[in-house]
Amino acid sequence: MSELRARLQADLKTAMLARQALTVSTLRMATAKLKDTDIAARPKGIEAVPDDEIIAMLRGMVKTRRESESQYRQGNRPDLADQEAAEIAILETYLPQTLHGSALDAAIDQAIAASGATSARDMGKVIAALKSAHGTALDMASASAAVKAKLAAL
């Protein structure tokens, strides 16, 4: 069993014993989604997805909740927005620190140099170089926007 998967299960048990309803429901949703992800991977011969796919799944869950939180705030439903924000906080504890700011800029500069990119047409090469060098430490939405901006400036 992967480290992240084991941590999710252990934290779920701890939250259940401590009667932390929000944490229990959030972790149950995450483990259910993980089970669905495992089932979807079985035709490929994979019994249990690796940690990098679990991280991608958790990032997707966070993204969905951020969108919901925004819509709830626009719809004047602060109670539901606060619940989404609390779920985001719980899920983010399982995600690795992402590159941002100057660290992301430096990583993009290195990827541009390594891939030999000269224009926006080379964005795929730069993204591939970033993924291979930094993997799960990337928030692909912000990384792609930053890469696009840097390549446009070339």
PDB file of C-alpha atoms in Angstrom:
ATOM      1  CA  MET A   1       0.000   0.000   0.000  1.00  0.00           C
ATOM      2  CA  SER A   2       1.316   3.410  -0.946  1.00  0.00           C
ATOM      3  CA  GLU A   3       2.266   5.904   1.729  1.00  0.00           C
ATOM      4  CA  LEU A   4      -0.412   8.424   0.759  1.00  0.00           C
ATOM      5  CA  ARG A   5      -3.131   5.765   0.602  1.00  0.00           C
ATOM      6  CA  ALA A   6      -2.130   4.461   4.047  1.00  0.00           C
ATOM      7  CA  ARG A   7      -2.125   8.004   5.443  1.00  0.00           C
ATOM      8  CA  LEU A   8      -5.642   8.639   4.117  1.00  0.00           C
ATOM      9  CA  GLN A   9      -6.912   5.442   5.749  1.00  0.00           C
ATOM     10  CA  ALA A  10      -5.163   6.115   9.073  1.00  0.00           C
ATOM     11  CA  ASP A  11      -6.418   9.707   9.199  1.00  0.00           C
ATOM     12  CA  LEU A  12      -9.947   8.549   8.417  1.00  0.00           C
ATOM     13  CA  LYS A  13      -9.857   6.134  11.368  1.00  0.00           C
ATOM     14  CA  THR A  14      -8.450   8.829  13.648  1.00  0.00           C
ATOM     15  CA  ALA A  15     -11.134  11.307  12.581  1.00  0.00           C
ATOM     16  CA  MET A  16     -13.832   8.712  13.148  1.00  0.00           C
ATOM     17  CA  LEU A  17     -12.597   8.033  16.666  1.00  0.00           C
ATOM     18  CA  ALA A  18     -12.391  11.761  17.378  1.00  0.00           C
ATOM     19  CA  ARG A  19     -15.906  12.255  15.928  1.00  0.00           C
ATOM     20  CA  GLN A  20     -14.758  14.941  13.506  1.00  0.00           C
ATOM     21  CA  ALA A  21     -17.734  14.840  11.152  1.00  0.00           C
ATOM     22  CA  LEU A  22     -16.402  17.153   8.425  1.00  0.00           C
ATOM     23  CA  THR A  23     -13.030  15.413   8.264  1.00  0.00           C
ATOM     24  CA  VAL A  24     -14.696  11.996   8.191  1.00  0.00           C
ATOM     25  CA  SER A  25     -17.059  12.955   5.357  1.00  0.00           C
ATOM     26  CA  THR A  26     -14.278  14.605   3.341  1.00  0.00           C
ATOM     27  CA  LEU A  27     -11.910  11.656   3.714  1.00  0.00           C
ATOM     28  CA  ARG A  28     -14.716   9.211   2.906  1.00  0.00           C
ATOM     29  CA  MET A  29     -15.360  11.130  -0.325  1.00  0.00           C
ATOM     30  CA  ALA A  30     -11.652  10.996  -1.122  1.00  0.00           C
ATOM     31  CA  THR A  31     -11.364   7.265  -0.439  1.00  0.00           C
ATOM     32  CA  ALA A  32     -14.508   6.573  -2.497  1.00  0.00           C
ATOM     33  CA  LYS A  33     -13.055   8.579  -5.390  1.00  0.00           C
ATOM     34  CA  LEU A  34      -9.775   6.686  -4.942  1.00  0.00           C
ATOM     35  CA  LYS A  35     -11.620   3.368  -5.135  1.00  0.00           C
ATOM     36  CA  ASP A  36     -13.308   4.509  -8.361  1.00  0.00           C
ATOM     37  CA  THR A  37      -9.909   5.526  -9.738  1.00  0.00           C
ATOM     38  CA  ASP A  38      -8.479   2.104  -8.842  1.00  0.00           C
ATOM     39  CA  ILE A  39     -11.396   0.355 -10.539  1.00  0.00           C
ATOM     40  CA  ALA A  40     -10.973   2.473 -13.666  1.00  0.00           C
ATOM     41  CA  ALA A  41      -7.284   1.494 -13.821  1.00  0.00           C
ATOM     42  CA  ARG A  42      -7.892  -2.273 -13.602  1.00  0.00           C
ATOM     43  CA  PRO A  43      -8.329  -2.838 -17.354  1.00  0.00           C
ATOM     44  CA  LYS A  44      -4.776  -1.484 -17.734  1.00  0.00           C
ATOM     45  CA  GLY A  45      -3.547  -4.173 -15.312  1.00  0.00           C
ATOM     46  CA  ILE A  46      -3.120  -1.776 -12.389  1.00  0.00           C
ATOM     47  CA  GLU A  47      -4.613  -2.905  -9.073  1.00  0.00           C
ATOM     48  CA  ALA A  48      -3.845   0.250  -7.108  1.00  0.00           C
ATOM     49  CA  VAL A  49      -2.928   3.575  -8.682  1.00  0.00           C
ATOM     50  CA  PRO A  50       0.403   5.119  -7.610  1.00  0.00           C
ATOM     51  CA  ASP A  51       0.766   8.205  -5.419  1.00  0.00           C
ATOM     52  CA  ASP A  52       1.176  10.606  -8.345  1.00  0.00           C
ATOM     53  CA  GLU A  53      -2.268   9.621  -9.655  1.00  0.00           C
ATOM     54  CA  ILE A  54      -3.726   9.936  -6.161  1.00  0.00           C
ATOM     55  CA  ILE A  55      -2.276  13.443  -5.963  1.00  0.00           C
ATOM     56  CA  ALA A  56      -3.789  14.295  -9.351  1.00  0.00           C
ATOM     57  CA  MET A  57      -7.144  12.981  -8.131  1.00  0.00           C
ATOM     58  CA  LEU A  58      -6.938  15.069  -4.947  1.00  0.00           C
ATOM     59  CA  ARG A  59      -6.000  18.171  -6.962  1.00  0.00           C
ATOM     60  CA  GLY A  60      -9.070  17.602  -9.100  1.00  0.00           C
ATOM     61  CA  MET A  61     -11.226  17.380  -5.982  1.00  0.00           C
ATOM     62  CA  VAL A  62      -9.740  20.632  -4.673  1.00  0.00           C
ATOM     63  CA  LYS A  63     -10.331  22.349  -8.017  1.00  0.00           C
ATOM     64  CA  THR A  64     -13.979  21.275  -8.033  1.00  0.00           C
ATOM     65  CA  ARG A  65     -14.474  22.539  -4.507  1.00  0.00           C
ATOM     66  CA  ARG A  66     -12.854  25.891  -5.327  1.00  0.00           C
ATOM     67  CA  GLU A  67     -15.266  26.343  -8.209  1.00  0.00           C
ATOM     68  CA  SER A  68     -18.200  25.394  -5.966  1.00  0.00           C
ATOM     69  CA  GLU A  69     -17.012  27.751  -3.237  1.00  0.00           C
ATOM     70  CA  SER A  70     -16.865  30.609  -5.730  1.00  0.00           C
ATOM     71  CA  GLN A  71     -20.363  29.873  -7.000  1.00  0.00           C
ATOM     72  CA  TYR A  72     -21.738  29.642  -3.463  1.00  0.00           C
ATOM     73  CA  ARG A  73     -20.193  33.001  -2.585  1.00  0.00           C
ATOM     74  CA  GLN A  74     -21.688  34.565  -5.711  1.00  0.00           C
ATOM     75  CA  GLY A  75     -25.052  33.011  -4.831  1.00  0.00           C
ATOM     76  CA  ASN A  76     -24.889  34.486  -1.312  1.00  0.00           C
ATOM     77  CA  ARG A  77     -24.600  31.086   0.384  1.00  0.00           C
ATOM     78  CA  PRO A  78     -21.723  31.660   2.829  1.00  0.00           C
ATOM     79  CA  ASP A  79     -22.613  28.557   4.864  1.00  0.00           C
ATOM     80  CA  LEU A  80     -22.035  26.233   1.900  1.00  0.00           C
ATOM     81  CA  ALA A  81     -19.015  28.223   0.735  1.00  0.00           C
ATOM     82  CA  ASP A  82     -17.430  27.868   4.176  1.00  0.00           C
ATOM     83  CA  GLN A  83     -18.011  24.109   4.091  1.00  0.00           C
ATOM     84  CA  GLU A  84     -16.313  23.870   0.699  1.00  0.00           C
ATOM     85  CA  ALA A  85     -13.392  25.946   2.025  1.00  0.00           C
ATOM     86  CA  ALA A  86     -13.065  23.632   5.031  1.00  0.00           C
ATOM     87  CA  GLU A  87     -13.018  20.572   2.736  1.00  0.00           C
ATOM     88  CA  ILE A  88     -10.344  22.239   0.607  1.00  0.00           C
ATOM     89  CA  ALA A  89      -8.201  22.792   3.708  1.00  0.00           C
ATOM     90  CA  ILE A  90      -8.514  19.119   4.656  1.00  0.00           C
ATOM     91  CA  LEU A  91      -7.678  17.848   1.164  1.00  0.00           C
ATOM     92  CA  GLU A  92      -4.718  20.204   0.744  1.00  0.00           C
ATOM     93  CA  THR A  93      -2.966  18.602   3.715  1.00  0.00           C
ATOM     94  CA  TYR A  94      -2.400  15.560   1.475  1.00  0.00           C
ATOM     95  CA  LEU A  95      -0.948  17.525  -1.425  1.00  0.00           C
ATOM     96  CA  PRO A  96       2.758  18.303  -1.775  1.00  0.00           C
ATOM     97  CA  GLN A  97       3.919  21.913  -1.750  1.00  0.00           C
ATOM     98  CA  THR A  98       3.601  23.364  -5.209  1.00  0.00           C
ATOM     99  CA  LEU A  99       6.063  25.604  -6.965  1.00  0.00           C
ATOM    100  CA  HIS A 100       4.988  29.222  -7.128  1.00  0.00           C
ATOM    101  CA  GLY A 101       6.454  32.667  -7.502  1.00  0.00           C
ATOM    102  CA  SER A 102      10.162  32.881  -8.173  1.00  0.00           C
ATOM    103  CA  ALA A 103      10.661  29.114  -7.790  1.00  0.00           C
ATOM    104  CA  LEU A 104       8.137  28.476 -10.566  1.00  0.00           C
ATOM    105  CA  ASP A 105       9.729  31.160 -12.757  1.00  0.00           C
ATOM    106  CA  ALA A 106      13.164  29.600 -12.289  1.00  0.00           C
ATOM    107  CA  ALA A 107      11.818  26.124 -13.095  1.00  0.00           C
ATOM    108  CA  ILE A 108      10.151  27.458 -16.255  1.00  0.00           C
ATOM    109  CA  ASP A 109      13.359  29.197 -17.329  1.00  0.00           C
ATOM    110  CA  GLN A 110      15.268  25.932 -16.874  1.00  0.00           C
ATOM    111  CA  ALA A 111      12.623  24.000 -18.830  1.00  0.00           C
ATOM    112  CA  ILE A 112      12.720  26.537 -21.671  1.00  0.00           C
ATOM    113  CA  ALA A 113      16.509  26.275 -21.813  1.00  0.00           C
ATOM    114  CA  ALA A 114      16.452  22.459 -21.611  1.00  0.00           C
ATOM    115  CA  SER A 115      13.823  22.084 -24.321  1.00  0.00           C
ATOM    116  CA  GLY A 116      15.303  24.732 -26.594  1.00  0.00           C
ATOM    117  CA  ALA A 117      11.934  26.462 -26.910  1.00  0.00           C
ATOM    118  CA  THR A 118      11.898  29.566 -29.067  1.00  0.00           C
ATOM    119  CA  SER A 119       8.205  30.375 -29.463  1.00  0.00           C
ATOM    120  CA  ALA A 120       4.716  29.636 -28.151  1.00  0.00           C
ATOM    121  CA  ARG A 121       4.595  26.653 -30.521  1.00  0.00           C
ATOM    122  CA  ASP A 122       7.064  24.886 -28.228  1.00  0.00           C
ATOM    123  CA  MET A 123       4.766  25.034 -25.195  1.00  0.00           C
ATOM    124  CA  GLY A 124       4.263  21.250 -25.202  1.00  0.00           C
ATOM    125  CA  LYS A 125       8.021  20.666 -25.006  1.00  0.00           C
ATOM    126  CA  VAL A 126       8.371  23.078 -22.091  1.00  0.00           C
ATOM    127  CA  ILE A 127       5.437  21.542 -20.194  1.00  0.00           C
ATOM    128  CA  ALA A 128       6.895  18.057 -20.753  1.00  0.00           C
ATOM    129  CA  ALA A 129      10.271  19.207 -19.431  1.00  0.00           C
ATOM    130  CA  LEU A 130       8.587  20.788 -16.399  1.00  0.00           C
ATOM    131  CA  LYS A 131       6.587  17.646 -15.656  1.00  0.00           C
ATOM    132  CA  SER A 132       9.619  15.389 -15.901  1.00  0.00           C
ATOM    133  CA  ALA A 133      11.701  17.652 -13.664  1.00  0.00           C
ATOM    134  CA  HIS A 134       9.124  18.620 -11.056  1.00  0.00           C
ATOM    135  CA  GLY A 135       6.204  16.180 -11.377  1.00  0.00           C
ATOM    136  CA  THR A 136       3.746  16.511  -8.515  1.00  0.00           C
ATOM    137  CA  ALA A 137       5.172  19.828  -7.327  1.00  0.00           C
ATOM    138  CA  LEU A 138       3.433  21.568 -10.226  1.00  0.00           C
ATOM    139  CA  ASP A 139       0.018  23.126 -10.263  1.00  0.00           C
ATOM    140  CA  MET A 140      -0.522  22.664 -13.983  1.00  0.00           C
ATOM    141  CA  ALA A 141      -3.061  25.473 -14.313  1.00  0.00           C
ATOM    142  CA  SER A 142      -0.720  28.142 -12.987  1.00  0.00           C
ATOM    143  CA  ALA A 143       2.331  26.540 -14.615  1.00  0.00           C
ATOM    144  CA  SER A 144       0.734  26.512 -18.087  1.00  0.00           C
ATOM    145  CA  ALA A 145      -0.356  30.130 -17.784  1.00  0.00           C
ATOM    146  CA  ALA A 146       3.152  31.149 -16.715  1.00  0.00           C
ATOM    147  CA  VAL A 147       4.783  29.129 -19.512  1.00  0.00           C
ATOM    148  CA  LYS A 148       2.423  30.664 -22.071  1.00  0.00           C
ATOM    149  CA  ALA A 149       3.250  34.176 -20.847  1.00  0.00           C
ATOM    150  CA  LYS A 150       7.021  33.546 -20.890  1.00  0.00           C
ATOM    151  CA  LEU A 151       6.941  32.002 -24.349  1.00  0.00           C
ATOM    152  CA  ALA A 152       4.847  34.862 -25.684  1.00  0.00           C
ATOM    153  CA  ALA A 153       7.507  37.273 -24.457  1.00  0.00           C
ATOM    154  CA  LEU A 154      10.280  35.481 -26.393  1.00  0.00           C
TER     155      LEU A 154
END
